[in-house]
Short mmCIF file of C-alpha atoms in Angstrom, two decimals:
data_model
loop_
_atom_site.label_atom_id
_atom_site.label_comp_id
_atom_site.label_asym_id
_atom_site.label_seq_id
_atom_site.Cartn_x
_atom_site.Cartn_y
_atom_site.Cartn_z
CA UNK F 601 75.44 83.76 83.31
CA UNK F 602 73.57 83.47 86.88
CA UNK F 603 70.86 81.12 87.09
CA UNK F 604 68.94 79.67 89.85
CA UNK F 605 67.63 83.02 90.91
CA UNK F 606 64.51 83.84 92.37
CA UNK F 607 61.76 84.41 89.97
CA UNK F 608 61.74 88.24 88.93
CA UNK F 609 65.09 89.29 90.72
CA UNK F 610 66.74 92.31 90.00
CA UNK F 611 70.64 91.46 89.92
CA UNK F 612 73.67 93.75 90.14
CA UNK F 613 76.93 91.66 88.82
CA UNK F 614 80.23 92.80 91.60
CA UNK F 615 83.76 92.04 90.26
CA UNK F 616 87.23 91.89 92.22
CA UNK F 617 90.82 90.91 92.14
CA UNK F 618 91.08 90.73 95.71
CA UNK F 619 88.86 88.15 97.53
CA UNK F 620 87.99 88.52 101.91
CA UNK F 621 84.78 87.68 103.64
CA UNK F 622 82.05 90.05 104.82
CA UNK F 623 79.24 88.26 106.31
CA UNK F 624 75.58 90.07 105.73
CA UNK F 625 76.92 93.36 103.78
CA UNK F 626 73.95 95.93 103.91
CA UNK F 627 71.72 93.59 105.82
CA UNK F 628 71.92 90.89 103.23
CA UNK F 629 71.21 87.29 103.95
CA UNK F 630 74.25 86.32 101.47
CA UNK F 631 78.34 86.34 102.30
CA UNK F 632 80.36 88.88 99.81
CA UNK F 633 83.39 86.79 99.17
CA UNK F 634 85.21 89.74 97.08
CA UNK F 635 86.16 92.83 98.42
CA UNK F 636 89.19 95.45 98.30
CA UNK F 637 90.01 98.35 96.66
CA UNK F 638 89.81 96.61 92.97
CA UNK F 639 85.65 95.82 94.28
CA UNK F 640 83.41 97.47 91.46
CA UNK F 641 80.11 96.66 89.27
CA UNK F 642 79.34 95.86 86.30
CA UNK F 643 79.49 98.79 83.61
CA UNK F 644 76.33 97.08 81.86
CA UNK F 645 74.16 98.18 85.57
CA UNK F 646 71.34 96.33 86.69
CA UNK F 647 69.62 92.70 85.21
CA UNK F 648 66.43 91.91 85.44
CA UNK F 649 66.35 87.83 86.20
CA UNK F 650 62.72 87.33 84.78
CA UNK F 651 60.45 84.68 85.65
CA UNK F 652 63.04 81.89 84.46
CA UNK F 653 65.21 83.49 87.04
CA UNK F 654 67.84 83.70 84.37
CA UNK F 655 70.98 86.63 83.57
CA UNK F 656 73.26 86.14 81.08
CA UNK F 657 75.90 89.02 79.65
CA UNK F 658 78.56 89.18 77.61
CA UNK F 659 81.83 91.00 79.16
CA UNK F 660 84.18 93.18 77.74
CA UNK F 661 87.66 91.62 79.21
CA UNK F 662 89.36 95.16 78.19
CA UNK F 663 87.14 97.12 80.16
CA UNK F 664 86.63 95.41 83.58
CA UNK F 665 85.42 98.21 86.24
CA UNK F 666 87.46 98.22 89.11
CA UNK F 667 86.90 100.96 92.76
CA UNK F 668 89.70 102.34 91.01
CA UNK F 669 89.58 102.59 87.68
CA UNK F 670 89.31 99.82 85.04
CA UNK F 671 92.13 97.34 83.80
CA UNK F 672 92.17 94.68 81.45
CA UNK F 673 92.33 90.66 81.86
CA UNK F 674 95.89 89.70 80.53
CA UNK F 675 97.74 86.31 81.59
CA UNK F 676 98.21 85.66 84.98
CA UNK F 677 95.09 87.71 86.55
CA UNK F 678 92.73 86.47 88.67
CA UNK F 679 89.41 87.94 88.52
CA UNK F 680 86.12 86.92 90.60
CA UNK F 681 82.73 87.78 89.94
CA UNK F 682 79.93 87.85 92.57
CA UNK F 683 75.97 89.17 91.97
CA UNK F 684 74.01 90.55 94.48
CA UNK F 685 70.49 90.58 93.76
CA UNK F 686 67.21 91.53 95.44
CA UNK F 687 63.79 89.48 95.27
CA UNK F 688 60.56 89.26 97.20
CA UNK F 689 60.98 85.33 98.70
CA UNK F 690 57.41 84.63 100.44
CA UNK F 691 56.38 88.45 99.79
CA UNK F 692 58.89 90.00 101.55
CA UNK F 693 61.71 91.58 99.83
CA UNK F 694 65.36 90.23 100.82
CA UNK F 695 68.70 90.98 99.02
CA UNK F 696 71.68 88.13 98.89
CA UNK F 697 74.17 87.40 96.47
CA UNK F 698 75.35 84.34 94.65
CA UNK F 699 78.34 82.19 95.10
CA UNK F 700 81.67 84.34 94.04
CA UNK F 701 83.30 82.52 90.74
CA UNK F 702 86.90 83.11 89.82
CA UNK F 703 88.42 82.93 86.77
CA UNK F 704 92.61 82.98 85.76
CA UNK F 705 93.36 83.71 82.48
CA UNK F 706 96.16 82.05 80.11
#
């Protein structure tokens, strides 16, 4: 789930196993905080945030996209998840992306 977004944002959900900084990708006002060759997106494509400003998916844990292929969470791996979205903020039209969130399974 992403929340807080602005109010009719169109999101695309970004996973990785390998985390680095890239400050402004693509002329974004956000930070990617994943990157690497394991960088993909989400299988499920693009969310559309609504006026609550709201996203919420389930994942399939067996099928994570990766840039090279997909892989499954089993114990031990790491895996991050970062959205970068686009919105008009004040009528002009901006992409950034969220905070990245890892997870480490048991």
């Amino acid at each position: 789930t992403v929340s807080s977004l602005p109010p009719n944002a169109f999101l695309l959900p970004l996973v990785s196993q390998d985390f680095g900084f890239q400050a402004n990708p693509g002329g974004s006002t956000g930070n990617l905080c994943i990157t690497g060759p394991t960088l993909g997106r989400s299988d499920a494509g693009v969310f559309f945030g609504g006026l609550p400003g709201i996203v919420s998916t389930p994942l399939d844990l067996t099928l994570i996209r990766q840039g090279n292929g997909f892989t499954s969470a089993t114990a031990g791996s790491t895996f991050a998840w970062q959205a970068w979205y686009r919105a008009a903020v004040g009528g002009v039209l901006v992409t950034h992306l969220t905070e990245a969130r890892s997870i480490t399974f048991r």
